[in-house]
Short mmCIF file of C-alpha atoms in Angstrom, two decimals:
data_model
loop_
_atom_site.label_atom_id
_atom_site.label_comp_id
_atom_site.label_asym_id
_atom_site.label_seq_id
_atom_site.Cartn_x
_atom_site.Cartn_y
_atom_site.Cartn_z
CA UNK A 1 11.66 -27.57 3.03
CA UNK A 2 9.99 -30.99 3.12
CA UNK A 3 9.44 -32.29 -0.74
CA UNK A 4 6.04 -31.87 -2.08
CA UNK A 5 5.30 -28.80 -0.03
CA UNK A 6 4.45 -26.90 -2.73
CA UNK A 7 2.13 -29.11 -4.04
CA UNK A 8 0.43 -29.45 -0.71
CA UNK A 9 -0.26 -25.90 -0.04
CA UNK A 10 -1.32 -25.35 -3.90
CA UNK A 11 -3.80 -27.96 -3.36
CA UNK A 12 -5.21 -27.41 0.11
CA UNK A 13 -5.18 -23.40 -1.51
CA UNK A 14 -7.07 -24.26 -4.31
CA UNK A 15 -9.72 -26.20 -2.71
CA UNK A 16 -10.54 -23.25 -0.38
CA UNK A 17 -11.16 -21.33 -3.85
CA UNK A 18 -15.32 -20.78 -2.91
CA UNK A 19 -14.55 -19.99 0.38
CA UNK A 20 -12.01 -17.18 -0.65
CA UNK A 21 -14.50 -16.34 -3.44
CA UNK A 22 -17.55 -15.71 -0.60
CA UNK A 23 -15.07 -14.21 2.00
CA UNK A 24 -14.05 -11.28 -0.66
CA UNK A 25 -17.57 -11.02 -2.12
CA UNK A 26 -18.98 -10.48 1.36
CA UNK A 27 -16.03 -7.54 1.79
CA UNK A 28 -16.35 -5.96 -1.56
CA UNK A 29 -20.10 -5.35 -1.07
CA UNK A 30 -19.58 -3.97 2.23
CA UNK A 31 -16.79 -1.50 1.35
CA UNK A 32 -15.60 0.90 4.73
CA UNK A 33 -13.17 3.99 4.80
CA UNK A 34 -9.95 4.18 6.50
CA UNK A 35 -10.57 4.06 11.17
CA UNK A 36 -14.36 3.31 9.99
CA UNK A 37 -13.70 -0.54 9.23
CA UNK A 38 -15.92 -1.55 11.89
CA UNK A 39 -18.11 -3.87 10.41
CA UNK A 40 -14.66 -5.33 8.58
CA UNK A 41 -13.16 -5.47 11.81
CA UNK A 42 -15.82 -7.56 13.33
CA UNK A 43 -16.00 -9.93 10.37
CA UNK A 44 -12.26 -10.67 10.19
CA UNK A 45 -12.81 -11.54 14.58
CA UNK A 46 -15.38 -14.00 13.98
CA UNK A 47 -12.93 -15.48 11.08
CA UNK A 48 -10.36 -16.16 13.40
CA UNK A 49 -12.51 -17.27 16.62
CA UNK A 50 -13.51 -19.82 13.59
CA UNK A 51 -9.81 -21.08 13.41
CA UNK A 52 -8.98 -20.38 17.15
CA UNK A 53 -6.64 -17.99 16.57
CA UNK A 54 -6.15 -15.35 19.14
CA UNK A 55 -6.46 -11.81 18.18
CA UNK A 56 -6.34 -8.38 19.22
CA UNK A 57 -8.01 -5.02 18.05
CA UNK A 58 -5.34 -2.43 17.20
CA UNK A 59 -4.84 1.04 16.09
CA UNK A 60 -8.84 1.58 16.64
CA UNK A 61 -9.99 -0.62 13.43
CA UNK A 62 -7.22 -2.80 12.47
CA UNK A 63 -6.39 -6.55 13.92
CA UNK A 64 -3.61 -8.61 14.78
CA UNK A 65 -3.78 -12.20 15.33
CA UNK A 66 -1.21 -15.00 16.46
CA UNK A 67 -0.52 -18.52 15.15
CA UNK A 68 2.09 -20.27 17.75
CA UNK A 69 3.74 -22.93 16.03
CA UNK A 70 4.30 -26.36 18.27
CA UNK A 71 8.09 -25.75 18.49
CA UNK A 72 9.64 -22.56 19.67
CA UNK A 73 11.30 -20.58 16.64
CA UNK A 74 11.69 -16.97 14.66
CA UNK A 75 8.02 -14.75 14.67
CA UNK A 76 7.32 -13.88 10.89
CA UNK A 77 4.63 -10.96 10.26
CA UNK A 78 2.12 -11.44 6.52
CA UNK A 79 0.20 -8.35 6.35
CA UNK A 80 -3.12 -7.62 4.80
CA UNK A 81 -4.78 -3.80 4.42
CA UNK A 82 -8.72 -3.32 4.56
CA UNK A 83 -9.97 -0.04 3.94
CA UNK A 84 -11.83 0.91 0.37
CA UNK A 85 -11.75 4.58 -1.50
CA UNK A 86 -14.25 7.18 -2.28
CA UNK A 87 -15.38 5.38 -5.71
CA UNK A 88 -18.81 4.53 -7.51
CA UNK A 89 -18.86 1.08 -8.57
CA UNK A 90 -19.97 0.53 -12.29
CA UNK A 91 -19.30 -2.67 -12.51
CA UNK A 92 -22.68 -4.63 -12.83
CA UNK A 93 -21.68 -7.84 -10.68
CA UNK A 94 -23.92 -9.52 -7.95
CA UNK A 95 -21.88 -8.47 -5.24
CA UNK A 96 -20.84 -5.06 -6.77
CA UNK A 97 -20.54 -2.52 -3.37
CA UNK A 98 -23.88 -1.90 -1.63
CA UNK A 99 -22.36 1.57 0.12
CA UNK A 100 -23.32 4.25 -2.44
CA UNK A 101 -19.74 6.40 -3.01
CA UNK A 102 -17.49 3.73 -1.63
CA UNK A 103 -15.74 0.74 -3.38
CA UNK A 104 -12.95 -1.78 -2.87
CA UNK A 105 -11.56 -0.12 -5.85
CA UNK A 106 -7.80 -1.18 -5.02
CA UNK A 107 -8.10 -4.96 -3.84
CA UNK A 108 -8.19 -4.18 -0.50
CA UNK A 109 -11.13 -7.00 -0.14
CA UNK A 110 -8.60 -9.33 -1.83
CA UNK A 111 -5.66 -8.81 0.31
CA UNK A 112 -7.47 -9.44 3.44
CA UNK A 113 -8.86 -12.86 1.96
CA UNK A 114 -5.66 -13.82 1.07
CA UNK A 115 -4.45 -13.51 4.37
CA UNK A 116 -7.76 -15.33 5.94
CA UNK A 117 -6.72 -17.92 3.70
CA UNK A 118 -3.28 -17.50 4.73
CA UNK A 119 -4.41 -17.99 8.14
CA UNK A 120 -6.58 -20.61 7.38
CA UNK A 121 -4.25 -23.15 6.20
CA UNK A 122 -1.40 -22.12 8.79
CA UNK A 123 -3.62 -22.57 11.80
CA UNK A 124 -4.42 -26.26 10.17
CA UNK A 125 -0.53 -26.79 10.30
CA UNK A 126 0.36 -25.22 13.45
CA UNK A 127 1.93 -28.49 14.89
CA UNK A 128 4.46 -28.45 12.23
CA UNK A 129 5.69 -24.93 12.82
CA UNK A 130 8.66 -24.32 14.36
CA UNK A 131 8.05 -20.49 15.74
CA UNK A 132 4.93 -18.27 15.16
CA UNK A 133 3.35 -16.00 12.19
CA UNK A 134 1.26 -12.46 13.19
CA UNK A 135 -1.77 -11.71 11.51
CA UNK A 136 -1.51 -7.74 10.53
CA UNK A 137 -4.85 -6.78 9.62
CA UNK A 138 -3.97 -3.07 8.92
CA UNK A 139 -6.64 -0.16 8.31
CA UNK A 140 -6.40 3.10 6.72
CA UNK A 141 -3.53 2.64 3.88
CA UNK A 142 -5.26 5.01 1.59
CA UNK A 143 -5.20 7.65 4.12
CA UNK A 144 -3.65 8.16 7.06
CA UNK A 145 -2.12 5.40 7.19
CA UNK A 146 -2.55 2.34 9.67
CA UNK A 147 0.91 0.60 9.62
CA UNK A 148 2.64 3.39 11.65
CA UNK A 149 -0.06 3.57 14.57
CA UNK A 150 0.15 -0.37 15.06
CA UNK A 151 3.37 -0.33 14.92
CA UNK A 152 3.65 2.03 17.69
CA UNK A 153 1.19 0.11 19.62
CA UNK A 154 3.41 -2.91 19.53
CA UNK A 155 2.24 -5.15 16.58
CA UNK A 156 5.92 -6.23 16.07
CA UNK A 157 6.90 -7.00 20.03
CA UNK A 158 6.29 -9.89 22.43
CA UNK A 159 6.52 -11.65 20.20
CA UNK A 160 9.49 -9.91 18.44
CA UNK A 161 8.55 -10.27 14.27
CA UNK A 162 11.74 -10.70 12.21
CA UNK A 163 10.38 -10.39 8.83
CA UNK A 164 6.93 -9.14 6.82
CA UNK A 165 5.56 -10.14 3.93
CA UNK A 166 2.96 -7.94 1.77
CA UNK A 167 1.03 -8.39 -1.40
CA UNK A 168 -0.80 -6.23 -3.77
CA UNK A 169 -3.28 -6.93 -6.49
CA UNK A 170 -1.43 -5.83 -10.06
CA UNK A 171 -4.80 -5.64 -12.85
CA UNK A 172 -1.41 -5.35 -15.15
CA UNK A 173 -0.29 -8.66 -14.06
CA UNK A 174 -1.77 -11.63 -15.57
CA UNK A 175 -3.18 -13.64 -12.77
CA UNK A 176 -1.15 -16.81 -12.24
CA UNK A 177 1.78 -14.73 -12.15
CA UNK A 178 3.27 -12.38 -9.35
CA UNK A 179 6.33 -9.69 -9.49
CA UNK A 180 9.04 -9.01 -6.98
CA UNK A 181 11.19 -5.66 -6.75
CA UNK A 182 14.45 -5.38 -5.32
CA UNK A 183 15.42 -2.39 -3.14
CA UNK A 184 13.76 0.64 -3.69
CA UNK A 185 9.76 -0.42 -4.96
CA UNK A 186 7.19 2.88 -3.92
CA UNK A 187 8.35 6.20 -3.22
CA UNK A 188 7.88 8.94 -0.18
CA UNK A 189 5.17 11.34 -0.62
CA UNK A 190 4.87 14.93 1.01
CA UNK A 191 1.92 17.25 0.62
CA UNK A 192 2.66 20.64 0.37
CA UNK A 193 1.22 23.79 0.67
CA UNK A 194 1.93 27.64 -0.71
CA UNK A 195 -0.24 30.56 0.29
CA UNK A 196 1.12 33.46 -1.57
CA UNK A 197 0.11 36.63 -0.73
CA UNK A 198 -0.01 39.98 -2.72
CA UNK A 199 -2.33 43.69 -1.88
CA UNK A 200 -5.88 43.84 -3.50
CA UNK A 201 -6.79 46.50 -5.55
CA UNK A 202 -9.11 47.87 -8.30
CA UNK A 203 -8.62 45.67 -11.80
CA UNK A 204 -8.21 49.12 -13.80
CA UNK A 205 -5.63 50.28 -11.61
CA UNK A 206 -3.05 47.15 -11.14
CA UNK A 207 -0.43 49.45 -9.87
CA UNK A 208 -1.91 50.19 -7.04
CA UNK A 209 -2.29 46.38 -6.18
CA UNK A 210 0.38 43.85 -5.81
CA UNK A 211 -1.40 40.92 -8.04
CA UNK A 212 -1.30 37.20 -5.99
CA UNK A 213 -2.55 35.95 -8.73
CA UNK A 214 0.44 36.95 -11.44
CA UNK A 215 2.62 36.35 -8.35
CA UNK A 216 1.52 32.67 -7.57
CA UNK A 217 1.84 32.25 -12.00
CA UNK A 218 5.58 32.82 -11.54
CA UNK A 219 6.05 30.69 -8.70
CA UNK A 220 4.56 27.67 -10.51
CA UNK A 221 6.73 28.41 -13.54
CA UNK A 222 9.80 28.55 -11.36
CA UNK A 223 8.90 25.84 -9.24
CA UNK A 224 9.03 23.35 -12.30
CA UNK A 225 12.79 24.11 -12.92
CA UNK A 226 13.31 22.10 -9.20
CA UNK A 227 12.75 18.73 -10.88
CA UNK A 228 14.21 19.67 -13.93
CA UNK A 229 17.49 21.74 -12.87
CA UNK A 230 18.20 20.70 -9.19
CA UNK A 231 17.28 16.77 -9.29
CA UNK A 232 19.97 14.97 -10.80
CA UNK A 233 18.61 13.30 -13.58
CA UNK A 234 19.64 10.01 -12.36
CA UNK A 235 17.74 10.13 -9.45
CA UNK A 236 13.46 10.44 -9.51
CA UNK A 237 10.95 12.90 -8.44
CA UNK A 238 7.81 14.38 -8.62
CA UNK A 239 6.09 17.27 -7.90
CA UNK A 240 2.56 18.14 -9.21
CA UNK A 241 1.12 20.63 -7.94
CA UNK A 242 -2.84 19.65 -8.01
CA UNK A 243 -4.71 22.25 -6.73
CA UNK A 244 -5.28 26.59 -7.05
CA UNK A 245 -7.66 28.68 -5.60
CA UNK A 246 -7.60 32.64 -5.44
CA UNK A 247 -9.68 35.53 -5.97
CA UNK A 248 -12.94 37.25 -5.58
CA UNK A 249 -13.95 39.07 -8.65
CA UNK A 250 -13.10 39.69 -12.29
CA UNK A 251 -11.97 43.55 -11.55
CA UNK A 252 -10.14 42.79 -7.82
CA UNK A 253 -6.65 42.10 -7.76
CA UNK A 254 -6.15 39.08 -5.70
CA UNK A 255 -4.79 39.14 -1.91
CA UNK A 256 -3.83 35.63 -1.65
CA UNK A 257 -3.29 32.41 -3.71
CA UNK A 258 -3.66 28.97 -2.24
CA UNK A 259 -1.41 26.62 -4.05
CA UNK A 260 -1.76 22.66 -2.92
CA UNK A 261 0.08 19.43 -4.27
CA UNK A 262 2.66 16.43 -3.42
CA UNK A 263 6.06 15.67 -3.51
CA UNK A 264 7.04 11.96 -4.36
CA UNK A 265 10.90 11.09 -4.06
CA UNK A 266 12.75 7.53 -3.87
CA UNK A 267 16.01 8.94 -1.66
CA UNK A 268 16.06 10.79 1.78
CA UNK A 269 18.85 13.19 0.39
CA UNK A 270 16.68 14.32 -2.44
CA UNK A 271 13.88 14.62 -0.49
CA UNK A 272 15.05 16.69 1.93
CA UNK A 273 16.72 19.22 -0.98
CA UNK A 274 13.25 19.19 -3.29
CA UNK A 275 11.45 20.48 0.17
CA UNK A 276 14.11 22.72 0.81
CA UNK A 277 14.48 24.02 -2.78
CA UNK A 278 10.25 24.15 -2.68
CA UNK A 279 10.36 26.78 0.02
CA UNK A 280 13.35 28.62 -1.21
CA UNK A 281 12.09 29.11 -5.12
CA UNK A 282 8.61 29.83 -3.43
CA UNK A 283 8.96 32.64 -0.80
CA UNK A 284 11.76 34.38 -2.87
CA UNK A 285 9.90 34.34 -5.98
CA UNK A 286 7.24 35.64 -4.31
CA UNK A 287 9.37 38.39 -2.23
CA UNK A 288 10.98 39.30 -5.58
CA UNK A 289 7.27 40.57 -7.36
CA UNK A 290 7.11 42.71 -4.35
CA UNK A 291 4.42 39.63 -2.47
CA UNK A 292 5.40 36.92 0.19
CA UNK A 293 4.68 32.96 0.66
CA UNK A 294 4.33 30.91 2.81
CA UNK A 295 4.89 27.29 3.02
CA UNK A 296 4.45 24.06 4.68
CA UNK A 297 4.80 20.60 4.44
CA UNK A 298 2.82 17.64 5.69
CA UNK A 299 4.66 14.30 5.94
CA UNK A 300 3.26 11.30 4.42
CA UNK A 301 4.42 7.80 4.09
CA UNK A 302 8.21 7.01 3.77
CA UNK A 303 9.46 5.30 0.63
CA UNK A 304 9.06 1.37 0.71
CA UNK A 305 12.45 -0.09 0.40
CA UNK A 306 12.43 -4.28 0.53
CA UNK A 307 15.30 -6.11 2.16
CA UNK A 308 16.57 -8.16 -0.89
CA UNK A 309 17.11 -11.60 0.98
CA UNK A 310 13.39 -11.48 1.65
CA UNK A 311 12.97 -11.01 -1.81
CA UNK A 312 14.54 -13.29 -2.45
CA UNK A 313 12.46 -15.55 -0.47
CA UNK A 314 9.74 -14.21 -2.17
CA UNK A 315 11.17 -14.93 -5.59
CA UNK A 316 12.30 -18.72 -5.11
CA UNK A 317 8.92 -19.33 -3.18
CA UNK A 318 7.09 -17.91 -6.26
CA UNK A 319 8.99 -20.17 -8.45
CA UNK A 320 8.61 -23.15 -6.60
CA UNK A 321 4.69 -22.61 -6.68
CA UNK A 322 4.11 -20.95 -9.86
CA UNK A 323 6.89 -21.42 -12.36
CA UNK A 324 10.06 -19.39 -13.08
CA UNK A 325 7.95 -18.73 -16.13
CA UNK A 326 5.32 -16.56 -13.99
CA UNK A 327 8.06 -14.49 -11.81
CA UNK A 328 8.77 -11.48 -12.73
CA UNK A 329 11.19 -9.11 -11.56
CA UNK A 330 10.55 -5.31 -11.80
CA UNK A 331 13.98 -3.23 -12.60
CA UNK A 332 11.86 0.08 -11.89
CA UNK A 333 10.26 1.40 -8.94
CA UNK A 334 6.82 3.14 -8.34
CA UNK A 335 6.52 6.58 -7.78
CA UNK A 336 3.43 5.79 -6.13
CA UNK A 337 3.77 5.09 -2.12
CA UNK A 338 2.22 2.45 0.07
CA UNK A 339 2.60 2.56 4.09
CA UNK A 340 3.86 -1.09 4.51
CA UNK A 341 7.26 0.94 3.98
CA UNK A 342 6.76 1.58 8.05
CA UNK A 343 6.93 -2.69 8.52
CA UNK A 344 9.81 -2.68 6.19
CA UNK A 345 11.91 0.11 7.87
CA UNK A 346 11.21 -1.48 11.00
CA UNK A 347 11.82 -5.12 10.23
CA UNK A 348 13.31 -6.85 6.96
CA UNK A 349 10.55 -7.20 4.79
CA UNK A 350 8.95 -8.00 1.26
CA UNK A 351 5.76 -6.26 -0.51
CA UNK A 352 5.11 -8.05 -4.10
CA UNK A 353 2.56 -7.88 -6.67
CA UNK A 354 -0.28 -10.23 -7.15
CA UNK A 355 -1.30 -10.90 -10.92
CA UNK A 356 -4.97 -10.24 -11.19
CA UNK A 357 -5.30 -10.10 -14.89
CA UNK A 358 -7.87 -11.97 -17.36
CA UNK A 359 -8.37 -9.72 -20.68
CA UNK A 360 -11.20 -12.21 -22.14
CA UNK A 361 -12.91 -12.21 -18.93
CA UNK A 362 -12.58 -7.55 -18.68
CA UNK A 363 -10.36 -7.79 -15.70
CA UNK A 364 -8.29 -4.92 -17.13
CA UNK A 365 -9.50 -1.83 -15.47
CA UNK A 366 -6.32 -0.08 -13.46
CA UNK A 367 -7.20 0.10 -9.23
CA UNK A 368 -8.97 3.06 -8.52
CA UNK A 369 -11.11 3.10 -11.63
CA UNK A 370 -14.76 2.51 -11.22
CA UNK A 371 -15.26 -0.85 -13.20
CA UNK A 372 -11.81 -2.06 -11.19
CA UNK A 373 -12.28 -6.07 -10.41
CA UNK A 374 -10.17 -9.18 -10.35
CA UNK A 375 -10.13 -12.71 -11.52
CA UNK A 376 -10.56 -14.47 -8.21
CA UNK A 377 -8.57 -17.56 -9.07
CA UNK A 378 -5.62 -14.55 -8.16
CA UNK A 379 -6.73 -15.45 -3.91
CA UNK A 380 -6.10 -19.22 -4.96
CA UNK A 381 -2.06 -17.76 -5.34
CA UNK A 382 -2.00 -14.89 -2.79
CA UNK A 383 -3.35 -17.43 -0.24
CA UNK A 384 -0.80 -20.40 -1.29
CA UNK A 385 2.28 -17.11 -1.91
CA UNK A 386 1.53 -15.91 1.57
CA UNK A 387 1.39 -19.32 3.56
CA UNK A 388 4.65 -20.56 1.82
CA UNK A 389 5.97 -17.39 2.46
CA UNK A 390 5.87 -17.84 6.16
CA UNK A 391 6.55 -21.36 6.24
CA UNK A 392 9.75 -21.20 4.10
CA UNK A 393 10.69 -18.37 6.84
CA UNK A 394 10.28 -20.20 9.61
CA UNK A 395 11.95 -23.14 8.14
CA UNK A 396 15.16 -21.30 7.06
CA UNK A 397 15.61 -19.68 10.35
CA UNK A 398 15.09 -22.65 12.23
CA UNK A 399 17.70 -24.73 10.24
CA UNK A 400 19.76 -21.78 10.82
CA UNK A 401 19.40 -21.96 14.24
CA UNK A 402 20.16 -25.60 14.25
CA UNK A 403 23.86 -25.19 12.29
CA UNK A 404 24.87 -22.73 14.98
#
């Protein structure tokens, strides 16, 4: 790494600061679901036809763009997700969301600035590259999830990507400041899904019924003892079951119980045996109150597991920019999940968190919440974080290249 780097890229970030500042304001009041990021998708085009980048539309709404560097060398991927969340703004800013129901309540708008920015400043130092960086503007994360589709399309071949790098805003992180996670950082989520079924009958006369209702009580109950009695304690996970519908009337027994919720687990082993377990505990409770279940599953994302030398990547390039003082290193992970765990089970890969916190200014609301917003000095670092990021990359593996 050439001396004064750093500094460089800290500078030429900070002096984009009111470009960053109009490029997210223009995204956060036009907010778009996951595969209906049109508008989004359009905007982040004319972006790069701006800094001659050439680009591709992928997995219907999402982008992926290509900086070649000068000299031939290793492909690194920085990834950015775009699509917003079924939220009414409160927050009573000038460019507060201009969609009624729908807000970039999770930073979305942010990440894809950063990497604009990203892109921005790489493209302007393209002749000092030695090998190439994709551009993975990714839709959908908060739904079905865009990394696996573009992936499947071919977002990481021709040119083959050894290495991603993600960000996400943290409104518990003080902005200046970012946090790394070695090995296991977000979890894998499953939704499942009971019906239990019973006989109706008339309220006065239970016995001639088979209640779903009392049925589907017992199965709950005994489906908490899975976490508790079959998970050992060393390990982590979840399940909540979030949702119950049955019934007709106050004086019919119930037919049928729909029971809906999710599964969250950090290891493959224990996933499997909580799903297992789930159907077991379900249809034999059931059976054994003289009723049935059924179950199924539906997949969602798989945990997120970073490669720790890309971590550490992550951590020194955070140092060098920041401070030791303002890298922080998480010990536990997140039972939440997050779909760049497809770009890290594919390729070695980093996803950190980007400090967006100012408590004097009221940027302290959690993502999701209405009044969610960020102190947008935070694209200032997620720009510079991301563009070292890539450049350090490259560098290493091209003066690894060079001792062999």
């Amino acid at each position: 790494m050439s001396p004064g780097q750093n500094d460089w890229i800290m500078q030429q970030a900070q002096e984009l600061l009111p470009w960053l500042r109009a490029v997210r304001r223009d995204f956060h009041q036009f907010p778009e679901f996951g595969l209906e990021e049109f508008r989004t998708q359009e905007k982040i085009s004319a972006y790069l036809n701006e800094l001659g980048i050439p680009h591709a539309k992928v997995a219907d709404t999402g982008v992926v763009g290509l900086i070649e560097g000068a000299r031939p060398g290793a492909v690194v991927g920085l990834r950015g997700d775009m699509d917003a969340l079924p939220v009414v703004e409160e927050n009573a800013v000038e460019y507060r969301s201009q969609i009624a129901g729908r807000m970039h309540a999770c930073g979305h708008d942010a990440h894809m600035t950063c990497l604009l920015g990203a892109a921005r400043l790489l493209a302007a130092q393209k002749q000092q590259l030695s090998g190439s960086v994709k551009l993975f503007f990714q839709p959908a994360e908060e739904t079905v999830g865009g990394a696996l589709p573009m992936i499947r399309e071919g977002v990481l071949d021709n040119p083959r990507v050894e290495a991603v790098f993600g960000l996400h805003v943290s409104p518990e992180l003080a902005v200046g400041s970012i946090a790394v996670k070695y090995g296991q950082m977000n979890a894998a989520s499953d939704d499942v899904h009971i019906v239990v079924r019973g006989e109706n009958g008339h309220g006065a006369y239970p016995h001639n019924g088979k209640d779903a209702i009392v049925i589907a009580a017992h199965v709950i109950t005994a489906l908490q003892t899975i976490i508790s009695r079959n998970v050992d304690p060393r390990d982590s996970a979840v399940l909540s079951l979030g949702m119950i519908a049955g019934g007709t009337a106050s004086n019919i027994i119930a037919s049928e119980v729909k029971l809906t919720g999710t599964i969250r687990t950090l290891d493959k082993k224990v996933r499997a045996m909580v799903k297992e377990r789930v159907r077991e505990v379900a249809e034999l409770t059931a059976k054994s109150l003289g009723g049935s279940a059924e179950v199924a599953f539906e997949e969602g994302y798989t945990s997120l597991i970073n490669d720790n030398a890309m971590v550490d990547l992550v951590k020194k390039c955070g140092e060098e920019l920041l401070g030791r003082e303002r890298v922080k290193v998480n010990e536990l992970p997140s039972l939440g999940v997050e779909d760049f765990a497809f770009f890290a089970e594919h390729v070695p890969s980093a996803f950190y968190h980007l400090g967006v916190r100012n408590e004097e200014a009221g940027f302290v609301y959690p993502v999701h919440h209405p009044r969610f917003d960020l102190d947008e000095r935070s694209l200032v670092i997620g720009t510079a974080m991301q563009t070292y990021n890539a450049i350090t990359f490259l560098q290493e593996r091209a003066a690894s290249l060079q001792e062999k």
